[in-house]
Amino acid sequence: MMKIIQKVAGFAIVTLLLSSCMQGKSEKEELNLLTENGYAVNSENTRSSNGNTTIEQEKVPRLKYFYNTDSRNGLVTERIPFPKDWQKHTNGEFAYTGPNGIKVYGERGMNYAYSNDPTTLQLYQSTGMQVQYPLSIEQVIDQVFVPYGNSINRKITKIFPLNQIADFYKNFDAMLFKVDQNPKQIKALGIEWIDPDGTKWLTILHHYVEQGSNHIYWGYAGSAIGAPSAYFEQAKIDYLNGFINRQVNPQWVSTMNQQTEYTIRKSNEAHAQREAAFKRGVADRQRQYEANLELRDKNQQQWEASLDANSQRQERISDYILGKTNVKDQNTGERYKIDPTNDHYWINTHGEYVGSDNYKYDPNKDDFINNRTWNKLEMDNWE
């Protein structure tokens, strides 16, 4: 799947990644929760000799936990229950695959900022943030997903609310360390599609809008599961169940919150020191202006150099918080920031990029997207 590139991002906009913490339930209880369609998901109905359906639960669970880790610190971030005959992939196009043609795309999305204040808006634009007036989740579907579906002849057949999954992301967001407690709205919808060959898809789309005093942060992310029509309904139930019952590792959340708090505190201390030094410098230069104009100019130049160096440090801090990595288009020399989900990336002239962990992959030879020219991006992180 394609996503529009996010260039330099100098502000900490938290992308919703996971949700819900590990509770004290037994594994049996956790995996027997109902999906929003009302199906029990960890048992298979059995029939008695007279053909009537019983409610006896199978003795061997159909599901198992799959674990995801944070590549930055090696900690387990979450575990998610899926059928045990599914396979998890760290490389390649799909995050999971299963029998009977089941395939799952991992989560991808976009973050944006907006402000009615011209100065704030100019600041966002100058730092390369994606600036756009917020769209509702319905508008995202109409303006982003529908055109993409039309481009590959994939048609929407149903859209329905996923309130449990929305609550899931709200719970995770409440666990995160924040400086400002701005109101945030989170919604989730399910989008069902069908391909010309009869393959059916479910996209789980979640969307957030955070309203500050003079700014708005918003964004969306989606993942999808596809399967032949005969196997789609059960695959969909298993996929929704997995999302509803994901469990976040509280140790990972605590570690990330401590790192975020420490980074912000140190940044504020450094800013206060620079402010105090600047004010002292202004007073000293005012008193010595007539006698020491040359020294004042030299101090001013040193301060400007220090400010530039701090700007680079702040960018590295922001990159770490947001989990971003830098890449560079060797043809244009332009640098971009992306989510480090793959090992290799390509970009086209429309600012769209694709990623893959397969070093042999070439989007210029991909029949789905080779209607545009793709240039290879090279990693360009700060030294």
GROMACS .gro file of N, CA, C and O in nm, residues 9-77:
model
  276
    9ALA      N    1   0.957   1.652   1.052
    9ALA     CA    2   0.858   1.675   1.156
    9ALA      C    3   0.929   1.715   1.283
    9ALA      O    4   0.993   1.634   1.346
   10GLY      N    5   0.917   1.840   1.327
   10GLY     CA    6   0.991   1.887   1.442
   10GLY      C    7   0.910   1.892   1.568
   10GLY      O    8   0.954   1.943   1.670
   11PHE      N    9   0.785   1.843   1.567
   11PHE     CA   10   0.702   1.847   1.685
   11PHE      C   11   0.655   1.706   1.717
   11PHE      O   12   0.638   1.623   1.629
   12ALA      N   13   0.634   1.679   1.846
   12ALA     CA   14   0.600   1.544   1.890
   12ALA      C   15   0.452   1.518   1.876
   12ALA      O   16   0.374   1.542   1.966
   13ILE      N   17   0.410   1.473   1.758
   13ILE     CA   18   0.272   1.431   1.737
   13ILE      C   19   0.269   1.281   1.758
   13ILE      O   20   0.326   1.206   1.682
   14VAL      N   21   0.199   1.235   1.862
   14VAL     CA   22   0.201   1.093   1.894
   14VAL      C   23   0.107   1.019   1.802
   14VAL      O   24  -0.010   1.050   1.796
   15THR      N   25   0.159   0.924   1.726
   15THR     CA   26   0.076   0.838   1.643
   15THR      C   27   0.022   0.726   1.729
   15THR      O   28   0.095   0.662   1.802
   16LEU      N   29  -0.109   0.700   1.721
   16LEU     CA   30  -0.167   0.590   1.795
   16LEU      C   31  -0.115   0.460   1.740
   16LEU      O   32  -0.132   0.429   1.624
   17LEU      N   33  -0.049   0.382   1.826
   17LEU     CA   34   0.012   0.258   1.780
   17LEU      C   35  -0.061   0.136   1.833
   17LEU      O   36  -0.082   0.040   1.762
   18LEU      N   37  -0.094   0.137   1.965
   18LEU     CA   38  -0.146   0.020   2.029
   18LEU      C   39  -0.260   0.061   2.120
   18LEU      O   40  -0.295   0.176   2.127
   19SER      N   41  -0.316  -0.035   2.197
   19SER     CA   42  -0.416   0.004   2.290
   19SER      C   43  -0.440  -0.101   2.394
   19SER      O   44  -0.403  -0.216   2.377
   20SER      N   45  -0.499  -0.058   2.505
   20SER     CA   46  -0.537  -0.146   2.613
   20SER      C   47  -0.416  -0.208   2.682
   20SER      O   48  -0.321  -0.242   2.618
   21CYS      N   49  -0.419  -0.216   2.814
   21CYS     CA   50  -0.306  -0.274   2.886
   21CYS      C   51  -0.334  -0.418   2.923
   21CYS      O   52  -0.446  -0.465   2.915
   22MET      N   53  -0.229  -0.491   2.967
   22MET     CA   54  -0.245  -0.630   3.004
   22MET      C   55  -0.325  -0.638   3.134
   22MET      O   56  -0.284  -0.586   3.235
   23GLN      N   57  -0.439  -0.703   3.128
   23GLN     CA   58  -0.526  -0.713   3.243
   23GLN      C   59  -0.500  -0.845   3.315
   23GLN      O   60  -0.430  -0.933   3.265
   24GLY      N   61  -0.565  -0.862   3.429
   24GLY     CA   62  -0.546  -0.983   3.507
   24GLY      C   63  -0.640  -1.094   3.469
   24GLY      O   64  -0.675  -1.176   3.552
   25LYS      N   65  -0.687  -1.098   3.345
   25LYS     CA   66  -0.777  -1.204   3.302
   25LYS      C   67  -0.696  -1.327   3.267
   25LYS      O   68  -0.580  -1.321   3.232
   26SER      N   69  -0.765  -1.442   3.272
   26SER     CA   70  -0.702  -1.562   3.221
   26SER      C   71  -0.702  -1.557   3.070
   26SER      O   72  -0.778  -1.484   3.008
   27GLU      N   73  -0.613  -1.638   3.009
   27GLU     CA   74  -0.606  -1.640   2.863
   27GLU      C   75  -0.739  -1.685   2.805
   27GLU      O   76  -0.783  -1.635   2.702
   28LYS      N   77  -0.804  -1.779   2.873
   28LYS     CA   78  -0.932  -1.828   2.824
   28LYS      C   79  -1.034  -1.716   2.820
   28LYS      O   80  -1.108  -1.701   2.723
   29GLU      N   81  -1.041  -1.635   2.927
   29GLU     CA   82  -1.136  -1.524   2.931
   29GLU      C   83  -1.106  -1.422   2.823
   29GLU      O   84  -1.194  -1.372   2.755
   30GLU      N   85  -0.978  -1.388   2.805
   30GLU     CA   86  -0.940  -1.286   2.709
   30GLU      C   87  -0.978  -1.325   2.567
   30GLU      O   88  -1.026  -1.244   2.489
   31LEU      N   89  -0.960  -1.452   2.534
   31LEU     CA   90  -0.980  -1.494   2.398
   31LEU      C   91  -1.124  -1.533   2.369
   31LEU      O   92  -1.158  -1.564   2.256
   32ASN      N   93  -1.210  -1.532   2.471
   32ASN     CA   94  -1.349  -1.563   2.448
   32ASN      C   95  -1.437  -1.439   2.441
   32ASN      O   96  -1.559  -1.450   2.438
   33LEU      N   97  -1.378  -1.318   2.442
   33LEU     CA   98  -1.458  -1.199   2.425
   33LEU      C   99  -1.526  -1.201   2.290
   33LEU      O  100  -1.475  -1.256   2.193
   34LEU      N  101  -1.641  -1.135   2.283
   34LEU     CA  102  -1.714  -1.133   2.157
   34LEU      C  103  -1.666  -1.019   2.070
   34LEU      O  104  -1.629  -0.914   2.117
   35THR      N  105  -1.672  -1.042   1.939
   35THR     CA  106  -1.646  -0.932   1.847
   35THR      C  107  -1.770  -0.847   1.839
   35THR      O  108  -1.876  -0.880   1.894
   36GLU      N  109  -1.760  -0.737   1.765
   36GLU     CA  110  -1.875  -0.648   1.753
   36GLU      C  111  -1.986  -0.709   1.668
   36GLU      O  112  -2.096  -0.659   1.663
   37ASN      N  113  -1.957  -0.819   1.599
   37ASN     CA  114  -2.059  -0.889   1.525
   37ASN      C  115  -2.129  -0.994   1.611
   37ASN      O  116  -2.219  -1.063   1.563
   38GLY      N  117  -2.084  -1.009   1.737
   38GLY     CA  118  -2.151  -1.099   1.827
   38GLY      C  119  -2.108  -1.243   1.819
   38GLY      O  120  -2.179  -1.331   1.866
   39TYR      N  121  -1.993  -1.271   1.760
   39TYR     CA  122  -1.947  -1.409   1.748
   39TYR      C  123  -1.845  -1.441   1.856
   39TYR      O  124  -1.755  -1.363   1.882
   40ALA      N  125  -1.861  -1.559   1.919
   40ALA     CA  126  -1.754  -1.607   2.006
   40ALA      C  127  -1.639  -1.653   1.919
   40ALA      O  128  -1.660  -1.714   1.816
   41VAL      N  129  -1.516  -1.623   1.962
   41VAL     CA  130  -1.406  -1.640   1.869
   41VAL      C  131  -1.303  -1.744   1.907
   41VAL      O  132  -1.218  -1.776   1.827
   42ASN      N  133  -1.310  -1.800   2.027
   42ASN     CA  134  -1.209  -1.898   2.064
   42ASN      C  135  -1.269  -2.038   2.077
   42ASN      O  136  -1.215  -2.125   2.141
   43SER      N  137  -1.385  -2.057   2.022
   43SER     CA  138  -1.447  -2.188   2.027
   43SER      C  139  -1.512  -2.217   1.894
   43SER      O  140  -1.553  -2.127   1.822
   44GLU      N  141  -1.519  -2.343   1.861
   44GLU     CA  142  -1.586  -2.384   1.740
   44GLU      C  143  -1.713  -2.459   1.781
   44GLU      O  144  -1.710  -2.552   1.861
   45ASN      N  145  -1.829  -2.418   1.726
   45ASN     CA  146  -1.953  -2.486   1.758
   45ASN      C  147  -1.943  -2.633   1.716
   45ASN      O  148  -1.892  -2.665   1.610
   46THR      N  149  -1.991  -2.720   1.803
   46THR     CA  150  -1.993  -2.862   1.770
   46THR      C  151  -2.138  -2.907   1.760
   46THR      O  152  -2.227  -2.848   1.824
   47ARG      N  153  -2.162  -3.004   1.683
   47ARG     CA  154  -2.299  -3.051   1.663
   47ARG      C  155  -2.315  -3.191   1.722
   47ARG      O  156  -2.229  -3.276   1.708
   48SER      N  157  -2.429  -3.210   1.787
   48SER     CA  158  -2.461  -3.341   1.841
   48SER      C  159  -2.511  -3.431   1.730
   48SER      O  160  -2.528  -3.388   1.616
   49SER      N  161  -2.539  -3.556   1.764
   49SER     CA  162  -2.580  -3.651   1.661
   49SER      C  163  -2.711  -3.612   1.595
   49SER      O  164  -2.738  -3.652   1.482
   50ASN      N  165  -2.794  -3.533   1.667
   50ASN     CA  166  -2.921  -3.491   1.606
   50ASN      C  167  -2.907  -3.363   1.526
   50ASN      O  168  -3.006  -3.308   1.477
   51GLY      N  169  -2.783  -3.311   1.514
   51GLY     CA  170  -2.761  -3.194   1.429
   51GLY      C  171  -2.776  -3.062   1.498
   51GLY      O  172  -2.755  -2.957   1.438
   52ASN      N  173  -2.813  -3.061   1.628
   52ASN     CA  174  -2.830  -2.934   1.700
   52ASN      C  175  -2.695  -2.879   1.742
   52ASN      O  176  -2.606  -2.953   1.782
   53THR      N  177  -2.682  -2.746   1.738
   53THR     CA  178  -2.558  -2.682   1.778
   53THR      C  179  -2.547  -2.676   1.929
   53THR      O  180  -2.643  -2.638   1.997
   54THR      N  181  -2.436  -2.716   1.985
   54THR     CA  182  -2.414  -2.707   2.128
   54THR      C  183  -2.325  -2.587   2.156
   54THR      O  184  -2.269  -2.527   2.066
   55ILE      N  185  -2.308  -2.552   2.282
   55ILE     CA  186  -2.222  -2.439   2.320
   55ILE      C  187  -2.095  -2.489   2.387
   55ILE      O  188  -2.023  -2.413   2.450
   56GLU      N  189  -2.065  -2.617   2.375
   56GLU     CA  190  -1.945  -2.672   2.437
   56GLU      C  191  -1.821  -2.616   2.369
   56GLU      O  192  -1.810  -2.617   2.248
   57GLN      N  193  -1.728  -2.567   2.446
   57GLN     CA  194  -1.606  -2.506   2.391
   57GLN      C  195  -1.505  -2.615   2.357
   57GLN      O  196  -1.492  -2.714   2.427
   58GLU      N  197  -1.435  -2.594   2.248
   58GLU     CA  198  -1.332  -2.690   2.211
   58GLU      C  199  -1.223  -2.693   2.318
   58GLU      O  200  -1.193  -2.593   2.382
   59LYS      N  201  -1.161  -2.806   2.338
   59LYS     CA  202  -1.062  -2.821   2.443
   59LYS      C  203  -0.929  -2.758   2.404
   59LYS      O  204  -0.854  -2.715   2.489
   60VAL      N  205  -0.897  -2.757   2.276
   60VAL     CA  206  -0.771  -2.700   2.231
   60VAL      C  207  -0.799  -2.563   2.168
   60VAL      O  208  -0.871  -2.555   2.069
   61PRO      N  209  -0.746  -2.454   2.224
   61PRO     CA  210  -0.775  -2.320   2.170
   61PRO      C  211  -0.730  -2.308   2.024
   61PRO      O  212  -0.630  -2.365   1.983
   62ARG      N  213  -0.808  -2.234   1.946
   62ARG     CA  214  -0.772  -2.207   1.807
   62ARG      C  215  -0.667  -2.099   1.796
   62ARG      O  216  -0.603  -2.084   1.692
   63LEU      N  217  -0.652  -2.020   1.900
   63LEU     CA  218  -0.572  -1.899   1.892
   63LEU      C  219  -0.442  -1.912   1.969
   63LEU      O  220  -0.428  -1.994   2.059
   64LYS      N  221  -0.347  -1.825   1.933
   64LYS     CA  222  -0.226  -1.812   2.011
   64LYS      C  223  -0.182  -1.666   2.004
   64LYS      O  224  -0.225  -1.590   1.916
   65TYR      N  225  -0.097  -1.627   2.097
   65TYR     CA  226  -0.048  -1.489   2.099
   65TYR      C  227   0.072  -1.475   2.005
   65TYR      O  228   0.163  -1.557   2.006
   66PHE      N  229   0.070  -1.367   1.928
   66PHE     CA  230   0.186  -1.325   1.849
   66PHE      C  231   0.242  -1.200   1.916
   66PHE      O  232   0.166  -1.110   1.954
   67TYR      N  233   0.374  -1.194   1.928
   67TYR     CA  234   0.439  -1.085   2.003
   67TYR      C  235   0.509  -0.990   1.907
   67TYR      O  236   0.575  -1.032   1.812
   68ASN      N  237   0.495  -0.859   1.934
   68ASN     CA  238   0.566  -0.756   1.858
   68ASN      C  239   0.664  -0.685   1.951
   68ASN      O  240   0.637  -0.669   2.071
   69THR      N  241   0.778  -0.644   1.897
   69THR     CA  242   0.882  -0.580   1.978
   69THR      C  243   0.919  -0.443   1.922
   69THR      O  244   0.896  -0.414   1.805
   70ASP      N  245   0.975  -0.360   2.009
   70ASP     CA  246   1.025  -0.228   1.972
   70ASP      C  247   1.170  -0.244   1.928
   70ASP      O  248   1.257  -0.282   2.007
   71SER      N  249   1.198  -0.214   1.801
   71SER     CA  250   1.334  -0.234   1.748
   71SER      C  251   1.435  -0.141   1.815
   71SER      O  252   1.556  -0.167   1.809
   72ARG      N  253   1.388  -0.034   1.881
   72ARG     CA  254   1.481   0.061   1.942
   72ARG      C  255   1.537   0.011   2.074
   72ARG      O  256   1.650   0.043   2.110
   73ASN      N  257   1.457  -0.066   2.149
   73ASN     CA  258   1.505  -0.111   2.280
   73ASN      C  259   1.487  -0.261   2.303
   73ASN      O  260   1.525  -0.312   2.409
   74GLY      N  261   1.429  -0.332   2.208
   74GLY     CA  262   1.414  -0.476   2.219
   74GLY      C  263   1.302  -0.522   2.309
   74GLY      O  264   1.281  -0.643   2.325
   75LEU      N  265   1.224  -0.428   2.367
   75LEU     CA  266   1.115  -0.468   2.456
   75LEU      C  267   0.994  -0.514   2.376
   75LEU      O  268   0.966  -0.464   2.268
   76VAL      N  269   0.922  -0.610   2.433
   76VAL     CA  270   0.794  -0.651   2.375
   76VAL      C  271   0.696  -0.536   2.391
   76VAL      O  272   0.677  -0.483   2.502
   77THR      N  273   0.634  -0.493   2.283
   77THR     CA  274   0.537  -0.384   2.290
   77THR      C  275   0.396  -0.433   2.315
   77THR      O  276   0.320  -0.370   2.387
   0.00000   0.00000   0.00000
